[in-house]
Amino acid sequence: MELLPCRLSHVVIDESADRQTVFLEELGGGRHLAIGIGAMEAGAIQRAATKQRFPRPLTHDLLAEIIISCGRTLQAVRIVDMREGTFFAELVLVDPDGDVLRIDCRPSDALALLMRLPSAELLVAASVLADAGQ
Amino acid sequence: MELLPCRLSHVVIDESADRQTVFLEELGGGRHLAIGIGAMEAGAIQRAATKQRFPRPLTHDLLAEIIISCGRTLQAVRIVDMREGTFFAELVLVDPDGDVLRIDCRPSDALALLMRLPSAELLVAASVLADAGQ
């Protein structure tokens, strides 16, 4: 699978809607990908982007903490497929021996995690950018 | 710290309120503990309790998947403290060598995870039950 490096460009939060939109931008290529996500996950991305701190760890903070505490590194977040308007993502985790683990997840959780572990790469399948990129 | 075994008794969901309530019951002793949690986490607990399946993993499903994939076992969820009305929890994870890891979290995330990894124990500090139990 050909994967292209992207960055999280911005999140559009519409207080009157249940579904929010996160925009990814292809690095170098300049195409954009709009992914619909839930309000909770949009909030989790926005809070990390604006460096809001809460006294207690929120769910995606806990997710990041568990990955770190288990000695894993988040190497990449990949958007690997899009079928019938649903995007599919995976986390690529690496253990201390270099063994790689891929975990299926929703893009919204993957991106909320990426905001907390920003040294990971954001990669999107070339086929997804070709089909859904603008 | 003296810890007493409990079970998750029920969740009261009030559609008109932001905060929901989860009730724990002391096994043997019969005291109850009411903990206010967010609507998202209450939904995550209720969905697991009613065995609702979603086509894509939701955030707490992903949390459970990461723990399992990293070779850890959730041994216990502990409610360890209550200060100024805020409850404090921790996850007790065990690695294949038997090494124990404790991770600070909110009770809501801990209980949503417990519903997905139900072989773990639910323990509440005796001091918390003495102060807030009814």
Short mmCIF file of C-alpha atoms in Angstrom, two decimals:
data_model
loop_
_atom_site.label_atom_id
_atom_site.label_comp_id
_atom_site.label_asym_id
_atom_site.label_seq_id
_atom_site.Cartn_x
_atom_site.Cartn_y
_atom_site.Cartn_z
CA MET A 1 0.00 0.00 0.00
CA GLU A 2 1.38 3.39 -0.99
CA LEU A 3 1.11 5.82 1.90
CA LEU A 4 1.54 9.58 1.66
CA PRO A 5 2.59 11.86 4.54
CA CYS A 6 -0.10 14.30 5.71
CA ARG A 7 -0.72 16.67 8.56
CA LEU A 8 -3.77 17.49 10.60
CA SER A 9 -4.75 20.85 9.16
CA HIS A 10 -7.78 21.96 11.18
CA VAL A 11 -11.04 20.95 12.82
CA VAL A 12 -14.34 22.65 12.05
CA ILE A 13 -16.65 22.52 15.06
CA ASP A 14 -20.30 23.28 14.43
CA GLU A 15 -21.97 23.55 17.82
CA SER A 16 -25.39 22.91 16.26
CA ALA A 17 -24.38 19.57 14.68
CA ASP A 18 -23.63 16.10 16.05
CA ARG A 19 -20.95 15.38 13.46
CA GLN A 20 -17.86 17.54 13.19
CA THR A 21 -15.18 17.63 10.49
CA VAL A 22 -11.42 17.21 10.69
CA PHE A 23 -9.30 18.23 7.68
CA LEU A 24 -6.02 16.55 6.76
CA GLU A 25 -3.57 18.10 4.28
CA GLU A 26 -1.21 16.16 2.04
CA LEU A 27 2.36 17.36 2.65
CA GLY A 28 3.87 18.47 -0.63
CA GLY A 29 0.83 17.49 -2.70
CA GLY A 30 -1.61 19.94 -1.19
CA ARG A 31 -4.77 17.81 -1.43
CA HIS A 32 -7.18 17.92 1.52
CA LEU A 33 -9.22 15.16 3.08
CA ALA A 34 -12.37 15.91 5.11
CA ILE A 35 -13.31 13.26 7.68
CA GLY A 36 -16.54 13.41 9.70
CA ILE A 37 -16.03 12.61 13.38
CA GLY A 38 -18.07 12.66 16.57
CA ALA A 39 -18.36 15.72 18.80
CA MET A 40 -16.49 14.05 21.67
CA GLU A 41 -13.50 13.15 19.51
CA ALA A 42 -13.52 16.61 17.87
CA GLY A 43 -13.37 18.10 21.36
CA ALA A 44 -10.48 15.77 22.25
CA ILE A 45 -8.52 16.94 19.19
CA GLN A 46 -9.29 20.60 19.77
CA ARG A 47 -8.36 20.47 23.45
CA ALA A 48 -4.96 19.03 22.57
CA ALA A 49 -4.47 21.56 19.74
CA THR A 50 -5.20 24.48 22.06
CA LYS A 51 -3.12 22.88 24.84
CA GLN A 52 -6.02 22.93 27.28
CA ARG A 53 -5.14 21.18 30.49
CA PHE A 54 -7.62 19.35 32.68
CA PRO A 55 -6.97 18.34 36.27
CA ARG A 56 -7.82 14.70 35.47
CA PRO A 57 -6.73 12.65 32.46
CA LEU A 58 -9.42 12.50 29.79
CA THR A 59 -10.00 9.32 27.78
CA HIS A 60 -7.45 10.02 25.02
CA ASP A 61 -4.88 11.18 27.58
CA LEU A 62 -5.35 7.79 29.26
CA LEU A 63 -4.95 6.04 25.90
CA ALA A 64 -1.61 7.82 25.35
CA GLU A 65 -0.50 7.10 28.93
CA ILE A 66 -1.23 3.37 28.55
CA ILE A 67 0.77 3.14 25.31
CA ILE A 68 3.75 4.90 26.94
CA SER A 69 3.48 2.93 30.20
CA CYS A 70 3.41 -0.35 28.25
CA GLY A 71 6.73 0.65 26.67
CA ARG A 72 5.31 1.16 23.19
CA THR A 73 5.95 4.02 20.79
CA LEU A 74 3.27 5.32 18.44
CA GLN A 75 5.21 5.28 15.18
CA ALA A 76 2.38 6.23 12.84
CA VAL A 77 -1.31 6.86 12.44
CA ARG A 78 -2.51 5.58 9.09
CA ILE A 79 -5.75 6.24 7.23
CA VAL A 80 -5.78 3.03 5.23
CA ASP A 81 -9.18 2.75 3.57
CA MET A 82 -12.51 4.43 2.85
CA ARG A 83 -15.61 2.40 2.07
CA GLU A 84 -19.14 3.75 1.74
CA GLY A 85 -18.08 7.05 3.27
CA THR A 86 -16.46 5.42 6.32
CA PHE A 87 -12.74 5.94 6.83
CA PHE A 88 -10.63 3.19 8.40
CA ALA A 89 -7.48 3.91 10.40
CA GLU A 90 -4.80 1.97 12.20
CA LEU A 91 -2.28 2.72 14.90
CA VAL A 92 1.25 1.48 14.32
CA LEU A 93 2.87 0.72 17.68
CA VAL A 94 6.47 -0.40 18.12
CA ASP A 95 7.76 -2.29 21.15
CA PRO A 96 11.30 -1.98 22.60
CA ASP A 97 12.49 -4.90 20.41
CA GLY A 98 11.26 -3.10 17.28
CA ASP A 99 8.32 -5.45 16.80
CA VAL A 100 5.44 -3.70 15.08
CA LEU A 101 1.80 -3.96 16.10
CA ARG A 102 -1.07 -2.62 14.00
CA ILE A 103 -4.36 -1.83 15.70
CA ASP A 104 -7.57 -1.13 13.81
CA CYS A 105 -9.38 2.03 14.97
CA ARG A 106 -11.48 4.97 13.90
CA PRO A 107 -9.67 8.00 12.43
CA SER A 108 -11.14 10.20 15.17
CA ASP A 109 -9.48 8.22 17.98
CA ALA A 110 -6.27 7.91 15.97
CA LEU A 111 -6.07 11.67 15.39
CA ALA A 112 -6.94 12.54 19.00
CA LEU A 113 -4.09 10.24 20.01
CA LEU A 114 -1.71 11.73 17.44
CA MET A 115 -2.26 15.18 18.98
CA ARG A 116 -0.97 13.75 22.26
CA LEU A 117 1.92 11.78 20.74
CA PRO A 118 2.93 14.19 17.97
CA SER A 119 6.24 12.56 17.02
CA ALA A 120 4.23 9.90 15.16
CA GLU A 121 3.76 10.20 11.39
CA LEU A 122 0.35 10.77 9.83
CA LEU A 123 0.06 8.71 6.64
CA VAL A 124 -2.87 8.37 4.25
CA ALA A 125 -3.20 5.66 1.62
CA ALA A 126 -2.70 7.05 -1.90
CA SER A 127 -5.95 5.34 -2.96
CA VAL A 128 -7.90 7.17 -0.24
CA LEU A 129 -6.44 10.54 -1.27
CA ALA A 130 -7.22 9.75 -4.90
CA ASP A 131 -10.85 8.86 -4.11
CA ALA A 132 -11.71 11.37 -1.39
CA GLY A 133 -9.01 14.06 -1.53
CA GLN A 134 -9.86 17.50 -2.86
CA MET B 1 -4.66 0.91 51.82
CA GLU B 2 -7.58 -1.35 52.69
CA LEU B 3 -9.57 -2.16 49.54
CA LEU B 4 -13.02 -3.74 49.49
CA PRO B 5 -14.48 -5.73 46.58
CA CYS B 6 -17.44 -4.09 44.85
CA ARG B 7 -19.48 -4.53 41.70
CA LEU B 8 -20.91 -2.11 39.21
CA SER B 9 -24.57 -2.12 40.18
CA HIS B 10 -26.27 0.18 37.67
CA VAL B 11 -26.09 3.41 35.70
CA VAL B 12 -28.80 6.05 35.85
CA ILE B 13 -29.00 7.99 32.59
CA ASP B 14 -30.90 11.25 32.65
CA GLU B 15 -31.21 12.40 29.04
CA SER B 16 -31.85 15.97 30.18
CA ALA B 17 -28.61 16.24 32.21
CA ASP B 18 -24.91 16.50 31.29
CA ARG B 19 -23.79 14.45 34.27
CA GLN B 20 -24.93 10.88 34.75
CA THR B 21 -24.54 8.59 37.75
CA VAL B 22 -22.97 5.16 38.11
CA PHE B 23 -23.68 3.13 41.27
CA LEU B 24 -21.22 0.66 42.78
CA GLU B 25 -22.27 -1.88 45.41
CA GLU B 26 -20.01 -3.27 48.12
CA LEU B 27 -19.97 -7.07 47.86
CA GLY B 28 -20.99 -8.54 51.20
CA GLY B 29 -21.30 -5.17 52.93
CA GLY B 30 -24.14 -3.79 50.88
CA ARG B 31 -23.12 -0.12 50.90
CA HIS B 32 -23.56 1.83 47.66
CA LEU B 33 -21.37 4.48 46.12
CA ALA B 34 -22.77 7.02 43.60
CA ILE B 35 -20.21 8.50 41.20
CA GLY B 36 -21.08 11.30 38.77
CA ILE B 37 -19.69 10.72 35.28
CA GLY B 38 -19.93 12.30 31.83
CA ALA B 39 -22.60 11.38 29.29
CA MET B 40 -20.06 9.87 26.87
CA GLU B 41 -18.60 7.54 29.51
CA ALA B 42 -22.08 6.63 30.79
CA GLY B 43 -22.98 5.66 27.22
CA ALA B 44 -19.78 3.59 26.96
CA ILE B 45 -20.70 1.69 30.14
CA GLN B 46 -24.32 1.19 29.11
CA ARG B 47 -23.42 -0.02 25.62
CA ALA B 48 -21.14 -2.68 27.09
CA ALA B 49 -23.75 -3.67 29.70
CA THR B 50 -26.40 -4.14 27.03
CA LYS B 51 -23.90 -5.87 24.72
CA GLN B 52 -24.51 -3.40 21.91
CA ARG B 53 -22.16 -3.98 19.01
CA PHE B 54 -20.86 -1.28 16.71
CA PRO B 55 -19.23 -1.89 13.35
CA ARG B 56 -16.17 0.14 14.36
CA PRO B 57 -14.31 0.05 17.70
CA LEU B 58 -15.35 2.90 19.98
CA THR B 59 -12.79 4.65 22.18
CA HIS B 60 -13.06 2.30 25.18
CA ASP B 61 -13.02 -0.74 22.88
CA LEU B 62 -9.73 0.61 21.51
CA LEU B 63 -8.42 1.13 25.04
CA ALA B 64 -9.15 -2.53 25.86
CA GLU B 65 -7.63 -3.69 22.55
CA ILE B 66 -4.39 -1.77 23.19
CA ILE B 67 -4.01 -3.27 26.67
CA ILE B 68 -4.53 -6.80 25.31
CA SER B 69 -2.32 -6.25 22.26
CA CYS B 70 0.49 -4.94 24.47
CA GLY B 71 0.34 -8.23 26.40
CA ARG B 72 -1.04 -6.69 29.59
CA THR B 73 -3.86 -7.99 31.76
CA LEU B 74 -6.22 -5.65 33.58
CA GLN B 75 -6.03 -7.14 37.06
CA ALA B 76 -8.11 -4.56 38.90
CA VAL B 77 -9.89 -1.24 38.74
CA ARG B 78 -9.50 0.63 42.01
CA ILE B 79 -11.35 3.65 43.34
CA VAL B 80 -8.60 4.90 45.62
CA ASP B 81 -9.60 8.35 46.83
CA MET B 82 -12.29 11.01 46.94
CA ARG B 83 -11.44 14.66 47.48
CA GLU B 84 -13.83 17.61 47.23
CA GLY B 85 -16.42 15.41 45.52
CA THR B 86 -13.97 14.10 42.88
CA PHE B 87 -13.26 10.38 42.83
CA PHE B 88 -9.81 9.10 41.82
CA ALA B 89 -9.26 5.72 40.21
CA GLU B 90 -6.38 3.64 38.98
CA LEU B 91 -5.95 0.75 36.58
CA VAL B 92 -3.78 -2.12 37.76
CA LEU B 93 -2.12 -3.73 34.73
CA VAL B 94 0.10 -6.81 34.90
CA ASP B 95 2.68 -7.73 32.25
CA PRO B 96 3.66 -11.30 31.29
CA ASP B 97 6.48 -11.29 33.91
CA GLY B 98 3.99 -10.41 36.64
CA ASP B 99 5.24 -6.82 36.94
CA VAL B 100 2.49 -4.49 38.08
CA LEU B 101 1.76 -1.07 36.60
CA ARG B 102 -0.67 1.40 38.15
CA ILE B 103 -2.18 4.09 35.95
CA ASP B 104 -4.08 7.07 37.31
CA CYS B 105 -7.46 7.65 35.62
CA ARG B 106 -11.02 8.81 36.10
CA PRO B 107 -13.52 6.27 37.50
CA SER B 108 -15.68 6.68 34.38
CA ASP B 109 -12.92 5.48 32.03
CA ALA B 110 -11.91 2.75 34.47
CA LEU B 111 -15.48 1.42 34.71
CA ALA B 112 -16.09 1.61 30.95
CA LEU B 113 -12.90 -0.45 30.56
CA LEU B 114 -13.94 -2.90 33.29
CA MET B 115 -17.15 -3.64 31.36
CA ARG B 116 -14.96 -4.72 28.42
CA LEU B 117 -12.41 -6.67 30.50
CA PRO B 118 -14.75 -8.12 33.15
CA SER B 119 -12.34 -10.62 34.69
CA ALA B 120 -10.70 -7.69 36.52
CA GLU B 121 -11.61 -6.98 40.13
CA LEU B 122 -13.42 -3.80 41.16
CA LEU B 123 -12.00 -2.56 44.46
CA VAL B 124 -12.89 0.54 46.47
CA ALA B 125 -10.78 1.98 49.28
CA ALA B 126 -12.41 1.41 52.67
CA SER B 127 -11.93 5.12 53.45
CA VAL B 128 -13.89 6.11 50.32
CA LEU B 129 -16.75 3.76 51.21
CA ALA B 130 -16.73 5.10 54.78
CA ASP B 131 -16.89 8.72 53.58
CA ALA B 132 -19.16 8.47 50.54
CA GLY B 133 -20.90 5.09 50.81
CA GLN B 134 -24.58 4.92 51.69
#
